[in-house]
Short mmCIF file of C-alpha atoms in Angstrom, two decimals:
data_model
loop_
_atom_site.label_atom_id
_atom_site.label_comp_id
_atom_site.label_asym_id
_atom_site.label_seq_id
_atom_site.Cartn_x
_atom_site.Cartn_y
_atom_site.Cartn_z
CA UNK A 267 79.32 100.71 24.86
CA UNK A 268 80.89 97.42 24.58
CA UNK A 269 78.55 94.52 23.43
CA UNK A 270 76.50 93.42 26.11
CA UNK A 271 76.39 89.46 26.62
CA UNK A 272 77.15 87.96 29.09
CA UNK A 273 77.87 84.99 30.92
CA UNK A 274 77.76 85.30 34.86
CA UNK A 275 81.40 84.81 36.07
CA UNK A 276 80.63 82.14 39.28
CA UNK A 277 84.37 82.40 39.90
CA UNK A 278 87.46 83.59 38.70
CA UNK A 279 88.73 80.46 36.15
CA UNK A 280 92.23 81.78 35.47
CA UNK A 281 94.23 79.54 33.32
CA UNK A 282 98.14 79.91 31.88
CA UNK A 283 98.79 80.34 28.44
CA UNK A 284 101.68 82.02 26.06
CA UNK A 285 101.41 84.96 23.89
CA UNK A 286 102.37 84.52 20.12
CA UNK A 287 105.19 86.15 20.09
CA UNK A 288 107.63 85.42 22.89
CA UNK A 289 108.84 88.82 23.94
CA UNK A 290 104.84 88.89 25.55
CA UNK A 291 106.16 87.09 28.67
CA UNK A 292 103.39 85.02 30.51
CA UNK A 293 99.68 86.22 30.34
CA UNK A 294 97.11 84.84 32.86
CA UNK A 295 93.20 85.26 31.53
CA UNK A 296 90.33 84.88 33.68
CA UNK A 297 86.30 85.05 33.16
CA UNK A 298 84.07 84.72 30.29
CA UNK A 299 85.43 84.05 26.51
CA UNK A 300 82.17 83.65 25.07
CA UNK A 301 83.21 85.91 22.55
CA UNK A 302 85.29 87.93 20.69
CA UNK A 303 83.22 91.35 21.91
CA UNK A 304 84.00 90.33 25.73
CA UNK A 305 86.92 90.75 25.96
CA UNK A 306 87.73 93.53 28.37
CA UNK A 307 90.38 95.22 30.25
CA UNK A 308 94.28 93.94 30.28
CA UNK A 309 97.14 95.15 31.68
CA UNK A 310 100.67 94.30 31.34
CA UNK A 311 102.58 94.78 34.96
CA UNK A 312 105.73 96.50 35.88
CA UNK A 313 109.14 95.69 37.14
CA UNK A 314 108.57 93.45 39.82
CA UNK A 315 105.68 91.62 38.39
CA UNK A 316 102.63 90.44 40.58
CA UNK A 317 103.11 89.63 44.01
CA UNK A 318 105.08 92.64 44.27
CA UNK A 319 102.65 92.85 47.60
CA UNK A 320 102.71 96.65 46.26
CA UNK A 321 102.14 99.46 43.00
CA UNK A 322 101.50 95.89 40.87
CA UNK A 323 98.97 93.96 43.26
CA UNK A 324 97.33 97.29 43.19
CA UNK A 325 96.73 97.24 39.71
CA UNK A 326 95.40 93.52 39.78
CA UNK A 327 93.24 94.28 42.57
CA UNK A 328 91.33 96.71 40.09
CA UNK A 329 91.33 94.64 37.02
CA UNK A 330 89.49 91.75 39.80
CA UNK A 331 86.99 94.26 40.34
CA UNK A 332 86.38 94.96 36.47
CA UNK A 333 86.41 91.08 35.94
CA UNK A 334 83.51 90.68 38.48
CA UNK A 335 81.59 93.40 37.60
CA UNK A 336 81.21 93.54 34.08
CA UNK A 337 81.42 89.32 33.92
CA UNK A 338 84.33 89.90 30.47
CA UNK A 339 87.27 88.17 29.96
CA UNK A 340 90.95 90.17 31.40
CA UNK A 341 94.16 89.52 30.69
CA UNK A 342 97.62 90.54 33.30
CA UNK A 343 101.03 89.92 31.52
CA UNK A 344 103.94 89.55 33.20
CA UNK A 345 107.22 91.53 32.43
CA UNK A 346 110.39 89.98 31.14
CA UNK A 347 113.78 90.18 32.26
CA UNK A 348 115.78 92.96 30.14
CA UNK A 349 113.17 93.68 27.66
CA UNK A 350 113.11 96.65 25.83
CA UNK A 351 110.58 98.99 24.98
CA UNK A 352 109.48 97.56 21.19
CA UNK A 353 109.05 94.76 23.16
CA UNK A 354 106.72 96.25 25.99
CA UNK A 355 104.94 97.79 22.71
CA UNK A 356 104.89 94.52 21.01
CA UNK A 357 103.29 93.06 24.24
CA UNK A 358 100.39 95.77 24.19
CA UNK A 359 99.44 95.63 20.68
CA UNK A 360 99.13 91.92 21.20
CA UNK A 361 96.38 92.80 23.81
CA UNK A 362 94.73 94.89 21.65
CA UNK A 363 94.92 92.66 18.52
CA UNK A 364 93.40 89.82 21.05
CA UNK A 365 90.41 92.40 21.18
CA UNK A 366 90.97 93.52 24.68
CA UNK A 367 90.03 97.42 25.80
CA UNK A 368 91.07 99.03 27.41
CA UNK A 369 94.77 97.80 27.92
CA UNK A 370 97.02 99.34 30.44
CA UNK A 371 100.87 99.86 30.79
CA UNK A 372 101.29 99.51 34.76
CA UNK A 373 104.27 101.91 35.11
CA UNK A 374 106.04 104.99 33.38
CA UNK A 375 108.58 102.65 31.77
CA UNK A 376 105.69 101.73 29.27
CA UNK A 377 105.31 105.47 27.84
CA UNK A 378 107.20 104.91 24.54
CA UNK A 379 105.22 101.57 23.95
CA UNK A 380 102.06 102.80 24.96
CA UNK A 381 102.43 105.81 22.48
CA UNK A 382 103.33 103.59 19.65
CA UNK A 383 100.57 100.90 20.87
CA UNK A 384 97.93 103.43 21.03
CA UNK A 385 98.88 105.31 17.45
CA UNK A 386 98.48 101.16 15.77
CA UNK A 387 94.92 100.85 17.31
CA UNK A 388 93.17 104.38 17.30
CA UNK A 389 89.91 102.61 18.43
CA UNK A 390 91.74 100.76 21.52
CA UNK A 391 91.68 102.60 24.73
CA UNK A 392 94.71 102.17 26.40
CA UNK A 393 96.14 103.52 29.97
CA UNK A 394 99.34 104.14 31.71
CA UNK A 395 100.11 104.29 35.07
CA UNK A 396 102.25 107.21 36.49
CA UNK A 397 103.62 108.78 33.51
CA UNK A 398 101.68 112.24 31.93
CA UNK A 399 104.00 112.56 28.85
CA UNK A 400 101.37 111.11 26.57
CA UNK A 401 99.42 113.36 24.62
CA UNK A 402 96.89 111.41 22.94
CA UNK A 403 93.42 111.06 22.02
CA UNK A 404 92.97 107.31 22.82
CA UNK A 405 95.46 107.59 25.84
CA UNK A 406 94.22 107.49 29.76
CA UNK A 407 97.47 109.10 31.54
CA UNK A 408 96.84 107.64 34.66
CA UNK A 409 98.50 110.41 37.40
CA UNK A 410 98.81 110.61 41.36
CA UNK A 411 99.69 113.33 43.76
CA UNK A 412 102.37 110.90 45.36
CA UNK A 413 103.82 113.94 47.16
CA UNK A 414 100.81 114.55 49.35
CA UNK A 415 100.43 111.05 51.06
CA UNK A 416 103.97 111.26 51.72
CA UNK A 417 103.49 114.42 53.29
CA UNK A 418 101.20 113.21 55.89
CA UNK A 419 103.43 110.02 56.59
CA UNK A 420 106.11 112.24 56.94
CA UNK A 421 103.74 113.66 59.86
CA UNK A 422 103.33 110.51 60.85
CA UNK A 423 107.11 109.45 61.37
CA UNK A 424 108.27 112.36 62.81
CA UNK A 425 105.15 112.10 65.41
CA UNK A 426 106.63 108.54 66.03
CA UNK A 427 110.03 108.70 65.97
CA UNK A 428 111.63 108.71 69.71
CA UNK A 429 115.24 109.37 68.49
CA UNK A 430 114.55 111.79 65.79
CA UNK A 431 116.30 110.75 63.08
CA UNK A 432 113.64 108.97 60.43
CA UNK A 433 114.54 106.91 56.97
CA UNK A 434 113.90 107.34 53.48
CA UNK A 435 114.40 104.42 51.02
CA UNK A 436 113.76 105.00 47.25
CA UNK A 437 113.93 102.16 45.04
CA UNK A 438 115.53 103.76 41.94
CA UNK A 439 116.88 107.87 41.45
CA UNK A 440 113.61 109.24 38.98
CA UNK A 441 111.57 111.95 39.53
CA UNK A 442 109.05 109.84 40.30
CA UNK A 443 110.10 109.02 43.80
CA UNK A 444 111.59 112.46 44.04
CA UNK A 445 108.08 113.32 44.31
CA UNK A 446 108.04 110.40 47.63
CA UNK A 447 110.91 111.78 49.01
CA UNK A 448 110.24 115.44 48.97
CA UNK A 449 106.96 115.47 50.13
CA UNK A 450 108.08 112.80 52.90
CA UNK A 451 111.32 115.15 53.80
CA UNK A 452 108.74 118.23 54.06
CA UNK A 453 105.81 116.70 56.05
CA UNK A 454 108.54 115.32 58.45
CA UNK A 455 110.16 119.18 58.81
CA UNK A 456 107.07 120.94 59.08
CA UNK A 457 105.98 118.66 62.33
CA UNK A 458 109.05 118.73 63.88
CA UNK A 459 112.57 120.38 62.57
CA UNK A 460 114.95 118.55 64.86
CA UNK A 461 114.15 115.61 62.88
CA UNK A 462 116.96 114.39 60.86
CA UNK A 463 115.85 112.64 57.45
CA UNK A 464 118.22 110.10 56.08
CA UNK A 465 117.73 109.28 52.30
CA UNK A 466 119.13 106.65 49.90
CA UNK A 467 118.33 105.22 46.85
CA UNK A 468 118.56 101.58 45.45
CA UNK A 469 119.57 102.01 42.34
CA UNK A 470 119.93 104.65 39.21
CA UNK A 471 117.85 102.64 36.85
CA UNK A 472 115.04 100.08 37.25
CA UNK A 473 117.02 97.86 35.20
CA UNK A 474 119.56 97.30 37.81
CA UNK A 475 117.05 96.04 40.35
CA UNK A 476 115.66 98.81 42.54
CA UNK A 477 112.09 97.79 42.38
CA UNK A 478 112.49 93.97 42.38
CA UNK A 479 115.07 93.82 44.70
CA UNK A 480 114.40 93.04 48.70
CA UNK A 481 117.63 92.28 49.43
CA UNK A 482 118.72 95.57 48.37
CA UNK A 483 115.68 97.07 50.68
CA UNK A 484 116.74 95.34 54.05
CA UNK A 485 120.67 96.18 53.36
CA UNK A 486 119.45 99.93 52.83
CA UNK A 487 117.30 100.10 55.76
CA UNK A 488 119.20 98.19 58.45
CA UNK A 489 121.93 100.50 57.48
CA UNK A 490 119.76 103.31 58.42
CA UNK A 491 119.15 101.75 61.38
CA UNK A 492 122.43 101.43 62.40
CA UNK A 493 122.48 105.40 61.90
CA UNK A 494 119.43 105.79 64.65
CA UNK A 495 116.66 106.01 62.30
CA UNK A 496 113.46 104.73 64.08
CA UNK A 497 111.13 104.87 61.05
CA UNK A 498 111.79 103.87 57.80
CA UNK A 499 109.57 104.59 54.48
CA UNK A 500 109.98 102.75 51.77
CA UNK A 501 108.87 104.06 48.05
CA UNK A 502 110.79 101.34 46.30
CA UNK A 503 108.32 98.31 45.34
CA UNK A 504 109.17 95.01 45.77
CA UNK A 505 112.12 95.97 47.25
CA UNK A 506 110.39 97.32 49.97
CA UNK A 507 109.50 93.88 51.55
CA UNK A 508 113.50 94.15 52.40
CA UNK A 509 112.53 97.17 54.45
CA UNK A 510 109.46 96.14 56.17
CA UNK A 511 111.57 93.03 57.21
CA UNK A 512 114.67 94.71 58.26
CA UNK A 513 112.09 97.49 60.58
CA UNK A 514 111.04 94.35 62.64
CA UNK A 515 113.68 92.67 62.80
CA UNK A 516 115.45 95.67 64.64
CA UNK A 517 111.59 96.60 66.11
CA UNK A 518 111.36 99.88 64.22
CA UNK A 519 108.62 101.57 62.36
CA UNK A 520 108.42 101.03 58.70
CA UNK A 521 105.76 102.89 56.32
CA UNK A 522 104.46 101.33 53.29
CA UNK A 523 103.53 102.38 50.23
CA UNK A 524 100.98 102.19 47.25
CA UNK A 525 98.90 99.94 48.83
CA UNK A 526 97.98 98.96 52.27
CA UNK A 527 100.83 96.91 53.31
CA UNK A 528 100.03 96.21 56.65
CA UNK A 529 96.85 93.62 55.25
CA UNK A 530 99.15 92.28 52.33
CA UNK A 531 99.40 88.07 53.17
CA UNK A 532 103.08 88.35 52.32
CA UNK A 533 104.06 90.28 54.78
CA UNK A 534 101.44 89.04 57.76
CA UNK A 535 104.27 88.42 60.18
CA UNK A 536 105.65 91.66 59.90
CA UNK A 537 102.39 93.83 60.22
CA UNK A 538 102.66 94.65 63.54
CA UNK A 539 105.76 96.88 62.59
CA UNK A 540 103.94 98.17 59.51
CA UNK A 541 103.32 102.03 61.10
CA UNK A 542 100.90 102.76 57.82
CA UNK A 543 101.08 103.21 54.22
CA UNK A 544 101.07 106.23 51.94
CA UNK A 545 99.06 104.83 49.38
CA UNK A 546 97.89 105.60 45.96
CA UNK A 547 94.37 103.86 44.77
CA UNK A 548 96.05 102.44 41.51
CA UNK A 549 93.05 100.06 41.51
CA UNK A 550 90.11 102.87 41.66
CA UNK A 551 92.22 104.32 38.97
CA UNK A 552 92.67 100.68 36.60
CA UNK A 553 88.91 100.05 37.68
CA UNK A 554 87.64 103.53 36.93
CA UNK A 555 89.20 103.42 33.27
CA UNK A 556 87.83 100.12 32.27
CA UNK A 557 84.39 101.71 33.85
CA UNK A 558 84.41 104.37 31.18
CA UNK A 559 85.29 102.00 28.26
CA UNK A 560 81.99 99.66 29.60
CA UNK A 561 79.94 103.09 29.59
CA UNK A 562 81.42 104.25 26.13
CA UNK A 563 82.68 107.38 27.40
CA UNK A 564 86.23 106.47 27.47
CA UNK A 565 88.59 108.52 29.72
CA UNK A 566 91.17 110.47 28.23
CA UNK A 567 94.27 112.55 28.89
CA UNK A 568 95.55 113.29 32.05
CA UNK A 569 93.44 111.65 35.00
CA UNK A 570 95.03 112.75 38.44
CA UNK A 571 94.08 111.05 41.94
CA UNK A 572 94.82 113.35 44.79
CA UNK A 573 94.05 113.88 48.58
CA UNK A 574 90.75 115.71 47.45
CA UNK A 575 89.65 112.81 45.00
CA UNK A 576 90.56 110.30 48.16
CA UNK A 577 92.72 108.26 45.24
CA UNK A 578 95.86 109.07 47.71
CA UNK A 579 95.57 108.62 51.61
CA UNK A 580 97.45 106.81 54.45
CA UNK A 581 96.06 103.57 55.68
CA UNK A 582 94.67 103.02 59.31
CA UNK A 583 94.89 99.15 59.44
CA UNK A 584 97.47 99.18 62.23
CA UNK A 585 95.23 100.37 65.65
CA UNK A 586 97.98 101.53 67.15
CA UNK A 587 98.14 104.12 64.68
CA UNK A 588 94.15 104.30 64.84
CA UNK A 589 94.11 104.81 68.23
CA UNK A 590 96.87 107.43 68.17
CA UNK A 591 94.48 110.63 69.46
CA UNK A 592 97.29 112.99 68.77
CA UNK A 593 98.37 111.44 66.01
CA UNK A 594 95.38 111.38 63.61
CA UNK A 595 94.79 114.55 64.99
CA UNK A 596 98.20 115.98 63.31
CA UNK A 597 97.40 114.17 60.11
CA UNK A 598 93.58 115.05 59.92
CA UNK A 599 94.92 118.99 60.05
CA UNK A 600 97.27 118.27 57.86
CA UNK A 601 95.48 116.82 55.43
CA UNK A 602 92.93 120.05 55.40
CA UNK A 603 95.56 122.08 55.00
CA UNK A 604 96.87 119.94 51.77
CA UNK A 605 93.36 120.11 50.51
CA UNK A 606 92.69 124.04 50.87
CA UNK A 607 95.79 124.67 49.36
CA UNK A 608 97.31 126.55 52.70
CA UNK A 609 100.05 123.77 52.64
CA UNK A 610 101.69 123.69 49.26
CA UNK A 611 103.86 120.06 49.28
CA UNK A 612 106.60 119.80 46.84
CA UNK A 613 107.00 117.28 44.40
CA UNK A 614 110.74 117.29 43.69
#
């Protein structure tokens, strides 16, 4: 267990400062620094960056909870434009040279640095969100069932839609958001067949902008749109705001994703077109991991969040989808089925 003492965080004191070496990017701290020993969890974001309203905030919103909790110092470092991975790695080891643990890679472009991070400090726990390609002792591969919450808001759209043709916007061509798409595609064909799917992708590679790119979203979805496509979910990040924004502007449904979109601040003025969100409970997950560092049981190896563990659902901020009888009705069944295993949803 990690040294126990502490001083009581009244508030979250954040303050700016620069990591040594410059391919860090920015780091924000917040809590106690009393010493060395309390420091506690960091993570270092994803494309995008926070304020992503999205997979990043998500991440945040669990190191927040560690921060007030355990009363330790945290870290979040931003990403940097065109960076490569020896500099993602160099970014992480500086976290763990700081004396943070655990740290966490938010994102499956940190697999390669979190690898080489983890084999430098063998006594560091360290994390990674959505990749499971890391086999190693000191390494929390932080996993979701993406597929399955898709599922159910593909029951959701095609249970909304009035002119049955529904929208699919990934933010970059990974298997990844395959995993999105196909379980979206099948929980929209198993509700109703005579719904038409339309699918598109951003972008090949995050480099060229599909996750940080809302432009890109709106121009993708309002060309669905155009096509007939009533409701429009968006697996693509920050470039998803683009998508929210172009569903009310044209007074269409749009689904978010990772987290619950329709209570995110940055989008407020488009909630009331925000159907629900398929999310994924990256914070439980970022919050659970620095939990088992405080307890000195460290987690290890692959950690999976599914519709059983409740780590992947679909929000019910919006009452009108609440209050849908029928609706909740198709997704509670659904979601049973997912669960027993008599609904097998694919992932690619």
């Amino acid at each position: 267990m990690r040294r126990i003492s502490r001083i009581t965080v009244a508030g979250a004191a954040t303050a700016s400062l620069a990591l040594a070496l410059s391919a860090c990017g920015s780091t924000s701290t917040s809590g106690s620094s009393d010493s060395k020993g309390d420091k506690g969890l960091a993570i270092a974001y994803d494309v995008g960056g926070k304020g992503d309203q999205s997979f990043n905030d998500a991440a945040y919103a669990g190191l927040e909870r560690a921060q007030k909790e355990f009363g330790y110092q945290t870290a979040d470092v931003e990403p940097t434009e065109g960076e490569t991975d020896a500099d993602k790695e160099q970014r992480l080891v500086s976290l763990a040279k700081q004396g943070y643990n655990p740290v966490i890679g938010v994102g499956y472009a940190y697999a390669a640095a979190v690898k080489g991070a983890a084999e430098k400090f063998p006594k560091t726990t360290f994390g990674i969100v959505d990749d499971a390609t890391i086999n190693t002792k000191n390494v929390a591969d932080l996993v979701f069932s993406e597929e399955q919450a898709s599922y159910l808001a593909g029951v959701a759209a095609a249970k909304s839609t009035k002119s049955n043709v529904v929208g699919f916007v990934g933010g970059v061509d990974i298997p990844l958001i395959h995993k999105f798409q196909a379980g979206f595609a099948q929980g929209v064909k198993d509700t109703n067949p005579k719904v038409k799917v339309l699918s598109q992708y951003l972008t090949q590679t995050a480099e060229e902008g599909g996750f940080s790119s809302p432009d890109k979203g709106k121009t993708a979805a309002e060309g669905q749109i155009e096509k007939k496509a009533d409701v429009v979910y968006a697996a693509a990040g920050l470039s998803g705001q683009g998508v929210i924004e172009a569903a009310a502007a044209k007074k269409v449904w749009a689904i978010g994703v990772d987290s619950d979109q329709y209570k995110q601040a940055a989008l407020a003025k488009y909630k009331d077109s925000i159907l629900t969100s398929a999310m994924k409970d990256v914070a439980k997950a970022v919050y659970n991991l620095a939990k088992s560092v405080e307890d000195g049981k460290p987690e290890t190896g692959i950690v999976r969040g599914d519709l059983k563990t409740g780590e992947v659902s679909l929000s019910d901020s919006n009452p009108k989808f609440a209050d849908d009888a029928e609706l909740q009705e198709a997704i509670k069944t659904a979601k049973e089925k997912i669960i027993s295993g008599e609904i097998k949803v694919k992932s690619s």
